[in-house]
Short mmCIF file of C-alpha atoms and ligand atoms in Angstrom, two decimals:
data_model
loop_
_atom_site.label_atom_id
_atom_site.label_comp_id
_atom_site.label_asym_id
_atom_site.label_seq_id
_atom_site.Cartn_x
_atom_site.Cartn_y
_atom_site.Cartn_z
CA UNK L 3 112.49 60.04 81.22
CA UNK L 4 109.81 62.11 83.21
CA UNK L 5 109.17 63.25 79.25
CA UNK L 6 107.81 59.66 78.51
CA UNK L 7 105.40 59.44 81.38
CA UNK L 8 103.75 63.18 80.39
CA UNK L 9 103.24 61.95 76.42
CA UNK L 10 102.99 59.48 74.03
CA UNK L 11 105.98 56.90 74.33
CA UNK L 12 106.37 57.34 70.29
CA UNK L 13 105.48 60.59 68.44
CA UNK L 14 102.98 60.94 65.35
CA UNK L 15 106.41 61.97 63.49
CA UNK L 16 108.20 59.14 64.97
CA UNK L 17 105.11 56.88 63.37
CA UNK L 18 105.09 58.38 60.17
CA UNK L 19 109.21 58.08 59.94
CA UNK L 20 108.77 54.34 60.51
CA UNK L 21 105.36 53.97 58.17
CA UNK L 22 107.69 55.08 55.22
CA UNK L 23 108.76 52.88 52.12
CA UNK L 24 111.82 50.21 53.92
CA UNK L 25 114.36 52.03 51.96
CA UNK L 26 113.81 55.31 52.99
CA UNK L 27 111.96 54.76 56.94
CA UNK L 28 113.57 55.56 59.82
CA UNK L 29 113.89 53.56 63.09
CA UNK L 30 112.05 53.40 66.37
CA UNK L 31 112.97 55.96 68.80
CA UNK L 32 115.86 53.99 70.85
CA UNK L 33 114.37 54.68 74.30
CA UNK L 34 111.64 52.10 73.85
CA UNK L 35 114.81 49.57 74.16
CA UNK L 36 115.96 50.57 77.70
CA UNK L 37 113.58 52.75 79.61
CA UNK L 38 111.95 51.28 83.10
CA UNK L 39 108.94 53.35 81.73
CA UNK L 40 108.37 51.71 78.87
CA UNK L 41 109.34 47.96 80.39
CA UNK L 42 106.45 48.52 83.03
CA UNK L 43 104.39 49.44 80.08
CA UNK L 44 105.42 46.52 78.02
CA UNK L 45 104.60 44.22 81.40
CA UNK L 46 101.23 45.98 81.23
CA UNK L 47 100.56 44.92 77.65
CA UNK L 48 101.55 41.47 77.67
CA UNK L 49 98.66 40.93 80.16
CA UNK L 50 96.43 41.59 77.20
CA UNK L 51 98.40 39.35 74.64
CA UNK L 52 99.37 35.58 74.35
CA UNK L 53 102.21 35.46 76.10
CA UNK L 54 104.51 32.13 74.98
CA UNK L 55 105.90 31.17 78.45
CA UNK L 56 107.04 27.41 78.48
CA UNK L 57 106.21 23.97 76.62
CA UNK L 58 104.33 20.98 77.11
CA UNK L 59 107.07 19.33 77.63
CA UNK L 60 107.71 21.29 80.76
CA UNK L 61 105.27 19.06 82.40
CA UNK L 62 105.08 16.08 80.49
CA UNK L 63 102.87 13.99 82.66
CA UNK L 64 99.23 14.66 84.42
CA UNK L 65 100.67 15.76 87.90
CA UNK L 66 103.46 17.83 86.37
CA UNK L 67 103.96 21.00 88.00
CA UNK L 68 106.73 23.22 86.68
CA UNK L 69 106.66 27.15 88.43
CA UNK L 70 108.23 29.89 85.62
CA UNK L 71 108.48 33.55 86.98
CA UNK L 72 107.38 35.04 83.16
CA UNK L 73 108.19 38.92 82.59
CA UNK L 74 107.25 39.20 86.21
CA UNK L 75 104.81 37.30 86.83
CA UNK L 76 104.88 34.02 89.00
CA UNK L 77 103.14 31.17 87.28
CA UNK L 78 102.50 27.43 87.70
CA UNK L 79 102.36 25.76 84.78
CA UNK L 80 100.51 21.95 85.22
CA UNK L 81 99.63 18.90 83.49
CA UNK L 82 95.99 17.77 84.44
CA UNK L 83 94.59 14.35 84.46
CA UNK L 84 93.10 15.12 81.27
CA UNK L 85 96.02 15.76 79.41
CA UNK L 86 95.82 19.71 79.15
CA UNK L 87 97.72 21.92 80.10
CA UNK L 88 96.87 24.42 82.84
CA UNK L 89 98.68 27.21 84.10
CA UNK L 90 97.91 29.36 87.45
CA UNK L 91 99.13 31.98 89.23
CA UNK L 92 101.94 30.56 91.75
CA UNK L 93 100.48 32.09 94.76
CA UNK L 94 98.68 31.04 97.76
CA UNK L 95 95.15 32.66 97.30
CA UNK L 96 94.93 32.92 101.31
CA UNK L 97 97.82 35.41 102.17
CA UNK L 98 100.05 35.48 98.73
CA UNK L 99 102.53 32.86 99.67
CA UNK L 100 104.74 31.50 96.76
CA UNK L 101 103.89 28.48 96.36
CA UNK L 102 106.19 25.93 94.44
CA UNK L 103 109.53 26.51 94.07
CA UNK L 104 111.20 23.62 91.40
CA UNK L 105 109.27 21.47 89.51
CA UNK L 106 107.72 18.54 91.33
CA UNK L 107 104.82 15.57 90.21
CA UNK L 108 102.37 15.66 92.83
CA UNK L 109 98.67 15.36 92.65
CA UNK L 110 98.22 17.57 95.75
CA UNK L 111 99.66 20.87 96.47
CA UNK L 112 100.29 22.53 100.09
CA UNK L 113 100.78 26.05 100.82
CA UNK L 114 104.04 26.73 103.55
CA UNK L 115 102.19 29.26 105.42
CA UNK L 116 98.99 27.76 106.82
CA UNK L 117 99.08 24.55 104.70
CA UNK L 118 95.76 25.17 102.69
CA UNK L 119 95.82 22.44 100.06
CA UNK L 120 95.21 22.40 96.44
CA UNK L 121 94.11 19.55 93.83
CA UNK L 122 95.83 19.25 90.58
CA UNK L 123 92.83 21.46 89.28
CA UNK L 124 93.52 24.14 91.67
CA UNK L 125 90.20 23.12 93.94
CA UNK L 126 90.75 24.20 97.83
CA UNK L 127 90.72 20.47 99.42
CA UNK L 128 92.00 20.77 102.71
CA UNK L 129 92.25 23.87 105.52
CA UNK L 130 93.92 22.37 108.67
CA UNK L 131 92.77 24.15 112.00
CA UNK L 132 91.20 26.78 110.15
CA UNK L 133 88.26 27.11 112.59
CA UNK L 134 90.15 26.00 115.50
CA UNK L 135 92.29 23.03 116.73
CA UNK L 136 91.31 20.29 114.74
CA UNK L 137 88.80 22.41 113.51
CA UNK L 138 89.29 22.00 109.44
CA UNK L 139 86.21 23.75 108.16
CA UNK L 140 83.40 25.71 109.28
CA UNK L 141 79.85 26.17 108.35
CA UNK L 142 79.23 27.98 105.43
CA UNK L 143 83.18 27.90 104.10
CA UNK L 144 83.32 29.47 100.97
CA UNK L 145 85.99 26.77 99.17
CA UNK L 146 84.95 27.33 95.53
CA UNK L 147 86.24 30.86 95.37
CA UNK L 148 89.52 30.29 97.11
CA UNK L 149 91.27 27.65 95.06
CA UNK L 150 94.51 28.37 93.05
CA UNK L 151 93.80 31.03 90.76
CA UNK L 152 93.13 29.98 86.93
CA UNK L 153 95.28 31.54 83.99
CA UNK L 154 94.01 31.09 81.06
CA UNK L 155 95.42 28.96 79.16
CA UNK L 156 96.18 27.77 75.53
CA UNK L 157 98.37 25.57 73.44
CA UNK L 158 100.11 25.59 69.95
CA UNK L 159 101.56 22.66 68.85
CA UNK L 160 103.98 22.33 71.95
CA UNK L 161 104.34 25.96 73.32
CA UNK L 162 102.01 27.06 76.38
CA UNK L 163 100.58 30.38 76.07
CA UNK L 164 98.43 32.46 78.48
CA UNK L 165 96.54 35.48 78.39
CA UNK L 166 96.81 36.99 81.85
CA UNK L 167 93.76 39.75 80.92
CA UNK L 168 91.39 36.34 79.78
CA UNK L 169 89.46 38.23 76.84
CA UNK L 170 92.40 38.09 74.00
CA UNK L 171 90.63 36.17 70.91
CA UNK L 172 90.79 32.20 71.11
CA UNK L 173 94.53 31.98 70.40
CA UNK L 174 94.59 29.81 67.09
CA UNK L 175 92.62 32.83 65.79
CA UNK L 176 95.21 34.90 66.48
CA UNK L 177 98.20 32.62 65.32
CA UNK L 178 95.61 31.52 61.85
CA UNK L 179 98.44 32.68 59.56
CA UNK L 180 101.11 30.23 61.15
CA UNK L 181 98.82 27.33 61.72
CA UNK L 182 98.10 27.00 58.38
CA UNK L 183 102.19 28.40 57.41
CA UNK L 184 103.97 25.27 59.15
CA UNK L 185 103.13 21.90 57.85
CA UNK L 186 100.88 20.10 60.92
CA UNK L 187 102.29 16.90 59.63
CA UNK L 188 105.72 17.73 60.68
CA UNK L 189 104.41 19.13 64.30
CA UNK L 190 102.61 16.00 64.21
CA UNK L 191 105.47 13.65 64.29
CA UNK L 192 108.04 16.39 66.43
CA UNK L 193 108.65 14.94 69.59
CA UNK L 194 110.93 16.85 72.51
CA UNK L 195 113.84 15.64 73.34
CA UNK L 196 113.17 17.14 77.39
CA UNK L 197 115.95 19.23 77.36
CA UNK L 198 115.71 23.04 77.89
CA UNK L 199 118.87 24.66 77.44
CA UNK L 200 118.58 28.36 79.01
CA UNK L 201 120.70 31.63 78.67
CA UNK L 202 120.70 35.29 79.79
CA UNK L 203 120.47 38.30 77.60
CA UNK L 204 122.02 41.43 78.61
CA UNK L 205 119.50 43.15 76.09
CA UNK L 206 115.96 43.95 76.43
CA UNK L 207 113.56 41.79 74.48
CA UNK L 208 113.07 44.14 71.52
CA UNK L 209 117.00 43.74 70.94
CA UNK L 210 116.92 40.12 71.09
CA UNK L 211 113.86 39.80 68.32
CA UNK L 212 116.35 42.85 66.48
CA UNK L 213 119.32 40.49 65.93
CA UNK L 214 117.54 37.84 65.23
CA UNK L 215 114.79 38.83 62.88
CA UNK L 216 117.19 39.65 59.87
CA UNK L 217 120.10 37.87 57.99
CA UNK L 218 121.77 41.18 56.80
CA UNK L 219 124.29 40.39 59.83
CA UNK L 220 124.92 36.95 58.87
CA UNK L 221 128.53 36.76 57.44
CA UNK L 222 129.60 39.53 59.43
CA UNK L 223 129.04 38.13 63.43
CA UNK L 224 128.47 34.34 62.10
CA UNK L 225 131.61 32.68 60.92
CA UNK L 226 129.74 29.55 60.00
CA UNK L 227 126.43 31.17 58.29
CA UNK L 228 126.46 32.97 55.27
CA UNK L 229 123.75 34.72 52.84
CA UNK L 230 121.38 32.84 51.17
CA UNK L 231 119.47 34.39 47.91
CA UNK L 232 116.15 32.48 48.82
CA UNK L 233 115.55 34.82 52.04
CA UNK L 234 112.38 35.10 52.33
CA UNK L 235 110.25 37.86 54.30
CA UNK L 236 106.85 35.86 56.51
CA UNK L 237 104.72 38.60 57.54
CA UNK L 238 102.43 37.65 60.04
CA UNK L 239 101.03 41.46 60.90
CA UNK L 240 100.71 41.30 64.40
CA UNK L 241 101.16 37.85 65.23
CA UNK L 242 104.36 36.92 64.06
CA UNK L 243 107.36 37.92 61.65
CA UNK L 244 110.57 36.40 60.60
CA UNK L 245 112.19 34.69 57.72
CA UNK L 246 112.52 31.47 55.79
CA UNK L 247 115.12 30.22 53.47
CA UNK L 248 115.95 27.18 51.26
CA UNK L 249 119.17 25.57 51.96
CA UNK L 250 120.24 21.89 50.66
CA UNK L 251 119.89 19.49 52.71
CA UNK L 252 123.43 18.74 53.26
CA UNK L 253 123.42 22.00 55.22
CA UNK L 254 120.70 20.63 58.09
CA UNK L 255 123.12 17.34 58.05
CA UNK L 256 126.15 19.56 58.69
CA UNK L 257 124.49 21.52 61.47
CA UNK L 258 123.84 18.08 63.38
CA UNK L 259 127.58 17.34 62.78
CA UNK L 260 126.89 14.56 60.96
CA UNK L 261 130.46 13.31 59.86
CA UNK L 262 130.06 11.55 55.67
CA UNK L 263 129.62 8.06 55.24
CA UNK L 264 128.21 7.34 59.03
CA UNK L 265 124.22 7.60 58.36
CA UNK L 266 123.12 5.64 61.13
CA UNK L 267 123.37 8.99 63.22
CA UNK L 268 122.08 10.97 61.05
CA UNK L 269 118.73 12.39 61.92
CA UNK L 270 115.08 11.93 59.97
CA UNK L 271 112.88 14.40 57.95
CA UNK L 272 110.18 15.50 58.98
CA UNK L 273 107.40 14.24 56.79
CA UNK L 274 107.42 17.14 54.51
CA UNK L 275 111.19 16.91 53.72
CA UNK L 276 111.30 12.85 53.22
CA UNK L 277 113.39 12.24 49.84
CA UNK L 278 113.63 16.35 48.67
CA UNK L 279 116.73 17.94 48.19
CA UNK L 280 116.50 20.80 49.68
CA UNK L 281 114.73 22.00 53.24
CA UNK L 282 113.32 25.37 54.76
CA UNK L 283 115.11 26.66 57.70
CA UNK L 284 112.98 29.65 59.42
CA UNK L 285 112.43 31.83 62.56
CA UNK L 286 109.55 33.71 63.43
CA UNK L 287 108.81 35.90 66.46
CA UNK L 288 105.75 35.05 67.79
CA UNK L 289 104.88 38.53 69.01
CA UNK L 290 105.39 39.26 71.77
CA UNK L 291 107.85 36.41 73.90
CA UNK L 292 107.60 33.27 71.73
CA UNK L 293 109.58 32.17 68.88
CA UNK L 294 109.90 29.15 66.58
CA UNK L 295 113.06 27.92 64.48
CA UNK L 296 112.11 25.09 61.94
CA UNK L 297 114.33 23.11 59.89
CA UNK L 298 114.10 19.89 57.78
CA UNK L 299 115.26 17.69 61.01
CA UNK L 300 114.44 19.68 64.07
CA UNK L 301 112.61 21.92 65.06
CA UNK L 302 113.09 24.46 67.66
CA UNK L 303 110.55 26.75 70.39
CA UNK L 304 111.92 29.54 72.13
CA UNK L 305 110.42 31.80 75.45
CA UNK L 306 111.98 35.34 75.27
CA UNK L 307 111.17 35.84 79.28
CA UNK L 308 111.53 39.70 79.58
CA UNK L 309 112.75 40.17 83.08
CA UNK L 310 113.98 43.34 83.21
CA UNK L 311 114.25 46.51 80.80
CA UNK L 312 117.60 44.87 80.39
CA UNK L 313 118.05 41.60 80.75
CA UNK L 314 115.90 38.84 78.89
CA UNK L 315 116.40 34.82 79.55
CA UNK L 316 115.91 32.67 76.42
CA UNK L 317 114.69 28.90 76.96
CA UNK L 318 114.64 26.49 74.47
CA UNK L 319 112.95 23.02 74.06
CA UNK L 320 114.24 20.79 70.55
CA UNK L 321 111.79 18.62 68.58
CA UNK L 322 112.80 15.70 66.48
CA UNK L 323 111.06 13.45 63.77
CA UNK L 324 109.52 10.85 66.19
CA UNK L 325 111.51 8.84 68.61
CA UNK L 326 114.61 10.46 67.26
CA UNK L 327 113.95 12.81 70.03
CA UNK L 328 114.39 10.01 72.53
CA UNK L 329 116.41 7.44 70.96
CA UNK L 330 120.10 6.92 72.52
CA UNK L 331 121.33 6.33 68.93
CA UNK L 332 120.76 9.79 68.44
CA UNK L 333 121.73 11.58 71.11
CA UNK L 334 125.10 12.59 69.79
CA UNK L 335 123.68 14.10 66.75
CA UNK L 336 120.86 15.91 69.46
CA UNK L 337 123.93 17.41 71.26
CA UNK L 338 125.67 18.51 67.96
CA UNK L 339 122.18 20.08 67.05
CA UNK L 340 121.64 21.99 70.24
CA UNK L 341 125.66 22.99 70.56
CA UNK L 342 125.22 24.33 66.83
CA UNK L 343 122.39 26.83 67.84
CA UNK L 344 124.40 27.44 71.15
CA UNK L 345 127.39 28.45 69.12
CA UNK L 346 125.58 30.73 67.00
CA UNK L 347 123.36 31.95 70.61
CA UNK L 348 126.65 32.89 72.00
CA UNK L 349 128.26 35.12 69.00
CA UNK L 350 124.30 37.28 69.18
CA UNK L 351 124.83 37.10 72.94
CA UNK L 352 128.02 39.76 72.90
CA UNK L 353 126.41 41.64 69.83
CA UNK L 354 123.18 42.23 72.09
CA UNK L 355 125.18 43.18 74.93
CA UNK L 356 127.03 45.75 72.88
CA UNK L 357 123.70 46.62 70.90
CA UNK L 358 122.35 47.75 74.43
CA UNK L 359 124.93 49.58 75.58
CA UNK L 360 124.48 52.17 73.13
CA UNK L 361 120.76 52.65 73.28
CA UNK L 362 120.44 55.66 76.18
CA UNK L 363 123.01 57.45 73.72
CA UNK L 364 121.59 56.93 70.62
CA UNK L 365 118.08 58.29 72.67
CA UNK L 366 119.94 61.23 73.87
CA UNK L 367 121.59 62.11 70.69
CA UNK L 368 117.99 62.14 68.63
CA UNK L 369 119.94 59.40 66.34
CA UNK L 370 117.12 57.03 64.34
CA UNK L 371 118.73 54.09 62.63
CA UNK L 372 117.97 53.31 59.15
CA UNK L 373 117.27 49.54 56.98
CA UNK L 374 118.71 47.55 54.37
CA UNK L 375 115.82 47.29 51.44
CA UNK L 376 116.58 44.08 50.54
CA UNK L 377 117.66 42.43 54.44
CA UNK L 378 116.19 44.12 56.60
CA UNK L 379 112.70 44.52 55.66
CA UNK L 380 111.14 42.35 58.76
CA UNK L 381 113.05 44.32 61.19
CA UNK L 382 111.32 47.19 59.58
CA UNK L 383 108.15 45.12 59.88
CA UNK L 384 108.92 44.33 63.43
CA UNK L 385 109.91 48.05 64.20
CA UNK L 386 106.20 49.08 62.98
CA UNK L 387 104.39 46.37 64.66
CA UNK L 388 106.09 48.00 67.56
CA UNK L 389 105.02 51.55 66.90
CA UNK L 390 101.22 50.20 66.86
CA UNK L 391 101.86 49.17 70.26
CA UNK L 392 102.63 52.41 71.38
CA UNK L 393 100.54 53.79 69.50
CA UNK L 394 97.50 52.39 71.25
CA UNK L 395 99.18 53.11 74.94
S1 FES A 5 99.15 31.96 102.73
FE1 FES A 5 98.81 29.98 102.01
S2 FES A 5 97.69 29.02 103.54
FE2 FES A 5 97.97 31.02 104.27
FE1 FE2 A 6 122.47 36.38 64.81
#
């Protein structure tokens, strides 16, 4: 791979193969799917993007403190008296020491080295025998500069972002085509239901957003989904792609399991949806690690955590219309909701595995895949939002 460090990860041929019409382009080069190179690159990158990395409802109270280790990098994430949401690095400013290791509520935070203590805003408070026995400051301490160190931080609706580098564009700039793409009154009345299912992807990130960014492979890997003529390409440039579609609303009843003539399961619209027909079921790819599934009664975030060149851990958080989210009534239809999108997680899980596996040879062998016109034509979207990464490297 020593050829990757001397040039360009993609080639101005390899751009202009990708730039072409869908029908005709040809696929990224397969090595940006596997190589440590281009991983450490990616790492490098993020650092200058807005990275999705948990949800409010991580830390649902002020005192919250929830630690993520997010493509590599050990952060704190932390509900502050306030309400916001702050996230830090989760390291000891004094010699490095990791700091919390499971989530905790605590208004105070102690380092297990030399017990420096931290507020909940990150503020240096206490430094036991720093100066000598009982000696717990010293003239002319410098405490400002040595509290927790700041990430900054941003929210939309309930997914916590951060920009590592701190000089990205204010993030609902960046995310101004979505904002004003998902009905606010629907966020507005989502509520989590606290549970964050989590699974591991034997795939690098780019393979996970690959299988899930088109419905070409519906009816072939998922026995219960099927094509739907109202497929619907959202192109978000940088910022986001994925698909929508119009389904009936039985369909969003049968996917929380709802069993006929038992309504007093069955979950609420969302505002939007109250008395239609039919609903919208979407996913977009929040470039680069978040994504969002929204359907007519819940709503799903997702963190793509890229921890290795391959291996990625998907965490989820599910959003219902109000106190459906919370309400014991419904927590059988929450389960059938969250075992649905499990179901369907686990037939992509073996297809990324297998997807993987073949990546070094299809490298080696010079082989560049090729689309579907009609299914495929946010993968191809995806695939050259990808090659103006590179590009700029
Ligand atoms: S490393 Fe934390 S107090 Fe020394
Ligand atoms: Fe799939």
């Amino acid at each position: 791979m020593m050829e990757i460090l001397m040039s360009r990860i993609i080639s101005a041929d390899e751009v202009k193969q990708i730039n072409a019409p869908t029908a005709f382009a040809r696929s990224i080069p397969a090595r940006i799917l596997y190589a440590p190179e281009v991983y450490d690159q990616d790492r490098r990158q993020f650092r200058n993007e807005w990275m999705a990395i948990g949800f409010g409802a991580d830390v649902p109270e002020p005192g919250c403190m929830k630690p993520i280790d997010f493509a590599g990098y050990p952060l704190l994430m932390t509900r502050q008296n306030d309400g916001s949401v702050q996230v830090f690095y989760n390291f000891c400013p004094h010699r490095g020491m990791p700091l919390l290791k499971q989530a905790t509520k605590q208004r105070r935070l102690s380092c297990g080295y030399h017990c420096w203590t931290f507020d909940l805003s990150g503020e240096l408070v206490a430094t036991p025998h720093i100066d000598g026995i009982q000696k717990s400051t010293f003239d002319g301490q410098d405490k400002a500069s040595n509290g927790l160190h700041r990430v900054r931080t941003e929210m939309w609706f309930d997914m916590i972002f951060v920009n590592l580098s701190g000089d990205a564009p204010p993030l609902l700039d960046h995310l101004a085509p979505l904002v004003e793409r998902i009905p606010a009154s629907n966020l507005a009345a989502a509520k989590a239901d606290g549970e964050f299912p989590e699974y591991v992807r034997d795939a690098n990130w780019k393979v996970v957003i690959e299988t899930g960014i088109e419905d070409y492979h519906l009816p072939f890997i998922h026995s219960t989904l099927n094509y739907n003529e109202s497929y619907t390409d959202e192109n978000g440039g940088d910022a986001y792609q994925g698909f929508t579609a119009v389904w009936p609303m039985e369909t969003f009843r049968v996917r929380a399991g709802d069993d006929a003539g038992d309504q007093s399961d069955e979950l609420p619209l969302f505002p939007t949806y109250a008395g239609k027909e039919t609903g919208e079921s979407g996913i977009f790819f929040l470039y680069p690690t978040g994504q969002l599934t929204i359907g007519a009664n819940h709503i799903r975030l997702t963190t793509l955590n890229p921890v290795a060149a391959d291996k990625t851990i998907l965490r989820h958080s599910f959003y219902y219309c109000g106190d459906a989210a919370t309400d014991p009534t419904f927590a059988g239809t929450r389960k059938e909701v969250r075992d649905f999108w499990e179901m369907v997680g686990n037939e992509d899980d073996d297809l990324m595995r297998v997807m993987q596996s073949t990546t070094r040879a299809r490298e080696e062998a010079g082989v560049y895949g090729s689309y579907s016109p009609r299914w495929e034509r946010n993968l191809h979207a995806f695939h050259q939002h990808l090659a103006r990464r590179y590009e700029r490297v």
